[in-house]
């Protein structure tokens, strides 16, 4: 669901092309934008109580008042307003200084549209509206089992909220395809292989987790942040529980962060207590995560992904399923990645 037009983002950068780029990205998602070429202009705007401002994106290195100085002033003027620094500079000392003065996030130029929207959405999202949209998508998902022509409407719903990022949308398709292939390799009948489409249902949770992982680079998550993160599987399960047709999918959503050794969440299930499809999903989800670009690191190769999965056998993953997955021909896995690449097409 696109942001309401009343949500206003301030963009501060001394380079006009960058201001235009960021505002164009945000306006596509429905945000209202005000752009400023100088920090002083932005402060003058904020000084008026009549001017709307919900979040600020600002460069650091600017003539006159720098982005760090602007940050300090904004946090004195409007302490609750999120401020995201967008800069071509990235030095640990600079990042620490920004955090000390109250920066809420840090994006490094050149910044992709998906990462801008993810960062902004993290602070401006309307949780109730998003849950309502997810509920609508679930209803359409169930209806589409009887009427496949409704699937286009489902995709539109998911693109408008949790699948706002094209890469997340493609991730969900890959994971669904990997899971079907994995299920067939494991000897599961085609009719009982992990239900297609569930990857889209957990993609919203993955996007939030990626945001948290980026934030974690500046320091470990607090106990409270971990507590909040661990509520996502239960929330997804609760929303799906009203649909008897989605029993298998809801178990995957609830249990895909459980671990074979019992150290996972939310229920600390151990070994075969974890639903089979959730055990299977956690392996392919990890495989795709390792072999995909992330804001906090570049994609790694198939060998690296397999090494991560092998290392987790008996601890994070079902060891028997690990051996089954590692036996899948690499060419079959690569065909799926080629079918659903992360690069954004012009028409998306």
XYZ file of C-alpha atoms in Angstrom:
348
model
C 0.000 0.000 0.000
C 1.569 3.288 -1.081
C 2.284 5.878 1.537
C -0.413 8.484 2.132
C 0.218 11.841 0.471
C 0.189 13.509 3.914
C 3.476 11.773 4.700
C 6.206 14.283 3.868
C 9.899 13.521 3.407
C 12.499 16.292 3.342
C 15.445 15.742 0.977
C 18.562 17.825 1.619
C 21.515 17.653 -0.781
C 23.613 20.312 -2.491
C 23.548 18.349 -5.783
C 20.322 18.905 -7.708
C 20.438 15.596 -9.682
C 20.581 13.663 -6.400
C 17.702 15.667 -4.933
C 15.659 14.987 -8.054
C 16.528 11.285 -8.006
C 15.588 10.739 -4.358
C 12.375 12.729 -4.582
C 11.348 10.868 -7.759
C 11.870 7.509 -6.031
C 9.819 8.602 -3.027
C 6.999 10.183 -5.042
C 6.448 6.931 -6.938
C 5.577 5.357 -3.590
C 3.166 8.167 -2.736
C 5.331 10.235 -0.386
C 5.183 14.015 -0.602
C 8.657 15.568 -0.896
C 10.262 18.897 -0.142
C 13.802 19.378 -1.447
C 16.519 21.757 -0.249
C 19.978 22.513 -1.591
C 21.243 23.914 1.711
C 20.927 22.822 5.323
C 19.887 26.313 6.419
C 16.915 26.210 4.054
C 15.747 22.938 5.578
C 16.061 24.346 9.096
C 14.070 27.441 8.147
C 11.349 25.176 6.776
C 11.277 23.077 9.955
C 11.143 26.156 12.169
C 7.576 26.764 11.037
C 5.037 24.605 12.871
C 2.745 24.815 9.831
C 5.161 22.937 7.568
C 4.689 19.134 7.380
C 7.753 16.961 7.940
C 7.756 13.276 8.855
C 11.326 12.242 7.942
C 14.520 13.759 6.561
C 17.090 12.386 4.123
C 20.265 14.454 4.153
C 23.716 14.391 2.625
C 26.707 14.843 4.960
C 29.305 16.776 2.998
C 27.670 20.060 2.007
C 28.922 23.652 1.860
C 28.041 25.764 4.854
C 26.273 23.691 7.473
C 27.202 20.011 7.103
C 24.751 17.133 7.338
C 26.042 16.238 10.811
C 25.476 19.809 12.001
C 22.027 19.750 10.416
C 21.304 16.470 12.186
C 22.193 17.979 15.575
C 19.950 20.985 14.983
C 17.035 18.909 13.695
C 17.165 16.587 16.706
C 16.971 19.639 18.994
C 14.100 21.109 16.997
C 12.156 17.887 16.301
C 13.631 15.072 18.438
C 11.104 12.457 17.295
C 11.561 12.980 13.553
C 13.690 10.251 11.918
C 16.809 11.452 10.079
C 18.562 9.225 7.532
C 22.028 10.195 6.297
C 22.723 9.553 2.612
C 26.385 10.002 1.739
C 29.178 8.914 -0.540
C 31.369 8.849 2.564
C 31.478 5.858 4.863
C 33.937 5.871 7.697
C 33.394 4.119 11.003
C 34.233 7.244 13.005
C 31.746 9.260 10.943
C 29.011 6.666 11.386
C 29.582 6.554 15.141
C 29.463 10.334 15.336
C 26.196 10.349 13.379
C 24.660 7.791 15.736
C 25.793 9.761 18.772
C 23.950 12.799 17.434
C 20.769 10.800 16.837
C 20.921 9.586 13.212
C 18.346 6.857 12.654
C 19.944 5.226 9.603
C 22.828 5.569 7.151
C 22.740 4.888 3.392
C 25.849 4.959 1.212
C 25.761 6.493 -2.271
C 25.064 5.385 -4.882
C 21.886 4.197 -3.221
C 19.367 1.973 -4.989
C 15.658 2.880 -5.076
C 14.826 -0.320 -3.200
C 17.130 0.590 -0.322
C 15.779 4.136 -0.090
C 12.214 2.821 0.132
C 13.146 0.109 2.620
C 14.873 2.586 4.936
C 12.111 5.197 4.722
C 9.355 2.599 5.038
C 10.949 1.242 8.203
C 10.216 4.534 9.978
C 7.033 5.660 8.249
C 5.128 2.415 7.783
C 1.533 2.185 8.950
C 1.419 -1.199 10.687
C -2.361 -1.432 10.871
C -2.783 -0.559 7.198
C -0.136 -3.085 6.194
C -1.763 -5.858 8.229
C -5.096 -5.016 6.590
C -3.499 -5.229 3.149
C -1.858 -8.552 4.028
C -5.229 -9.874 5.159
C -6.747 -8.820 1.831
C -3.912 -10.530 -0.025
C -4.448 -13.731 1.956
C -8.136 -13.724 1.078
C -7.271 -13.270 -2.585
C -4.634 -16.010 -2.323
C -7.240 -18.479 -1.064
C -9.761 -17.392 -3.706
C -7.183 -17.716 -6.473
C -6.869 -21.443 -5.783
C -10.292 -21.714 -7.367
C -9.816 -18.822 -9.803
C -6.221 -18.510 -11.101
C -7.101 -15.344 -13.027
C -7.134 -13.440 -9.736
C -3.413 -14.019 -9.247
C -2.511 -10.732 -10.950
C -4.477 -8.862 -8.303
C -2.608 -10.730 -5.559
C 0.728 -9.719 -7.083
C -0.407 -6.083 -7.162
C -1.296 -6.215 -3.471
C 2.028 -7.733 -2.500
C 3.980 -5.318 -4.666
C 2.254 -2.463 -2.847
C 3.379 -3.521 0.633
C 5.729 -6.288 1.675
C 6.956 -6.927 -1.851
C 7.585 -3.243 -2.450
C 11.181 -4.125 -3.209
C 11.503 -5.850 -6.572
C 14.384 -7.931 -5.207
C 12.153 -9.219 -2.402
C 9.466 -10.101 -4.940
C 12.013 -12.081 -6.973
C 13.380 -13.686 -3.808
C 9.929 -15.025 -2.994
C 9.601 -16.533 -6.474
C 13.034 -18.159 -6.268
C 12.408 -19.612 -2.826
C 9.079 -21.056 -3.985
C 10.810 -22.639 -6.997
C 13.756 -23.910 -4.931
C 11.325 -25.404 -2.441
C 9.344 -27.256 -5.084
C 12.579 -28.629 -6.533
C 13.827 -29.554 -3.062
C 10.535 -31.248 -2.179
C 10.630 -33.327 -5.332
C 14.255 -34.297 -4.676
C 13.343 -35.293 -1.118
C 10.705 -37.633 -2.482
C 7.638 -35.582 -1.608
C 4.745 -35.998 -4.006
C 4.179 -32.999 -6.251
C 0.767 -32.412 -4.686
C 2.241 -32.258 -1.194
C 5.437 -30.316 -1.937
C 5.683 -27.092 0.013
C 2.737 -24.926 -1.033
C 3.722 -22.450 -3.742
C 3.291 -18.827 -2.790
C 4.311 -19.111 0.853
C 7.595 -17.421 0.007
C 5.625 -14.262 -0.668
C 3.939 -14.554 2.712
C 7.248 -14.529 4.584
C 8.909 -11.925 2.349
C 7.604 -9.050 4.467
C 9.311 -10.558 7.485
C 12.553 -11.013 5.532
C 12.536 -7.361 4.480
C 12.222 -6.239 8.102
C 14.991 -8.646 9.088
C 17.324 -7.189 6.430
C 16.696 -3.714 7.803
C 17.624 -4.949 11.246
C 20.768 -6.611 9.918
C 21.900 -3.345 8.327
C 21.316 -1.552 11.600
C 23.223 -4.248 13.467
C 26.437 -3.268 11.654
C 26.619 -0.252 13.939
C 26.172 -2.421 17.043
C 24.511 -5.551 18.360
C 20.738 -5.587 18.593
C 19.421 -4.838 22.045
C 17.320 -7.365 23.952
C 14.235 -5.290 23.174
C 15.055 -5.205 19.432
C 15.486 -8.974 19.402
C 12.187 -9.378 21.230
C 10.405 -7.323 18.578
C 12.126 -9.200 15.730
C 11.001 -12.518 17.168
C 7.343 -11.527 17.089
C 7.146 -11.540 13.281
C 6.595 -15.292 12.783
C 3.796 -15.336 15.357
C 2.140 -12.283 13.790
C 2.189 -13.898 10.357
C 0.807 -17.147 11.761
C -1.967 -15.305 13.585
C -3.047 -13.525 10.417
C -3.188 -16.784 8.464
C -4.861 -18.858 11.179
C -8.368 -17.865 10.099
C -7.880 -19.663 6.774
C -8.108 -23.472 7.122
C -6.841 -23.728 3.531
C -3.514 -22.188 4.596
C -2.694 -24.521 7.478
C 0.546 -25.803 5.912
C 1.644 -22.317 4.857
C 0.923 -20.858 8.285
C 3.093 -23.502 9.944
C 5.988 -22.562 7.658
C 5.545 -18.859 8.472
C 5.460 -19.596 12.197
C 8.320 -22.093 12.337
C 10.876 -21.110 9.688
C 13.158 -19.594 12.369
C 13.125 -22.680 14.560
C 16.440 -24.550 14.722
C 17.204 -28.269 14.688
C 19.085 -27.892 18.012
C 16.116 -26.208 19.712
C 17.727 -22.762 19.931
C 15.355 -21.069 17.484
C 12.142 -19.091 17.920
C 9.284 -18.514 18.624
C 8.616 -21.907 20.305
C 12.133 -23.389 20.633
C 11.035 -26.520 18.789
C 13.702 -29.172 18.367
C 14.459 -31.748 15.662
C 11.421 -33.443 14.142
C 9.124 -31.250 16.264
C 9.670 -28.596 13.603
C 7.178 -29.022 10.719
C 8.810 -30.690 7.707
C 8.060 -27.841 5.296
C 9.545 -25.289 7.718
C 12.746 -27.356 7.967
C 12.914 -27.515 4.194
C 12.139 -23.824 3.749
C 14.829 -22.656 6.176
C 17.492 -24.328 4.024
C 16.405 -22.835 0.687
C 15.812 -19.452 2.323
C 19.401 -19.465 3.569
C 20.706 -20.597 0.171
C 18.999 -17.710 -1.604
C 20.049 -15.175 1.021
C 23.733 -16.116 0.724
C 23.705 -16.096 -3.096
C 21.923 -12.715 -3.350
C 23.149 -9.144 -2.962
C 22.261 -7.550 0.332
C 22.641 -3.889 1.414
C 25.259 -5.012 3.955
C 27.283 -7.357 1.663
C 27.559 -8.552 -1.976
C 26.248 -11.914 -3.177
C 28.416 -14.942 -2.479
C 28.845 -17.980 -4.699
C 27.126 -21.355 -4.643
C 30.096 -22.962 -2.884
C 29.880 -20.394 -0.081
C 26.145 -20.994 0.302
C 26.603 -24.749 0.437
C 29.366 -24.331 3.020
C 27.055 -22.263 5.231
C 24.318 -24.870 4.970
C 26.716 -27.762 5.588
C 28.104 -25.993 8.643
C 24.589 -25.604 10.023
C 23.680 -29.286 9.658
C 22.606 -30.709 12.994
C 22.479 -27.269 14.591
C 20.362 -24.923 12.512
C 19.204 -27.414 9.883
C 17.857 -30.948 9.638
C 21.053 -32.908 8.765
C 19.256 -35.393 6.520
C 17.576 -32.627 4.541
C 20.920 -30.834 4.244
C 22.443 -33.832 2.497
C 19.427 -34.057 0.188
C 19.677 -30.386 -0.724
C 23.433 -30.534 -1.339
C 22.828 -33.388 -3.799
C 20.672 -31.184 -6.053
C 22.600 -30.421 -9.282
C 24.017 -26.931 -9.265
C 22.707 -26.367 -12.795
C 19.134 -26.876 -11.599
C 19.562 -24.249 -8.891
C 21.194 -21.795 -11.289
C 18.339 -22.165 -13.780
C 15.956 -20.910 -11.110
C 18.162 -17.906 -10.291
C 18.422 -17.045 -13.994
C 14.649 -17.264 -14.313
C 14.078 -14.827 -11.426
C 16.995 -12.347 -11.392
C 17.220 -9.396 -9.013
C 17.892 -6.758 -11.651
C 14.885 -4.461 -11.954
C 13.202 -4.364 -15.383
C 12.225 -0.995 -16.806
C 8.533 -1.808 -16.679
C 8.430 -2.744 -12.980
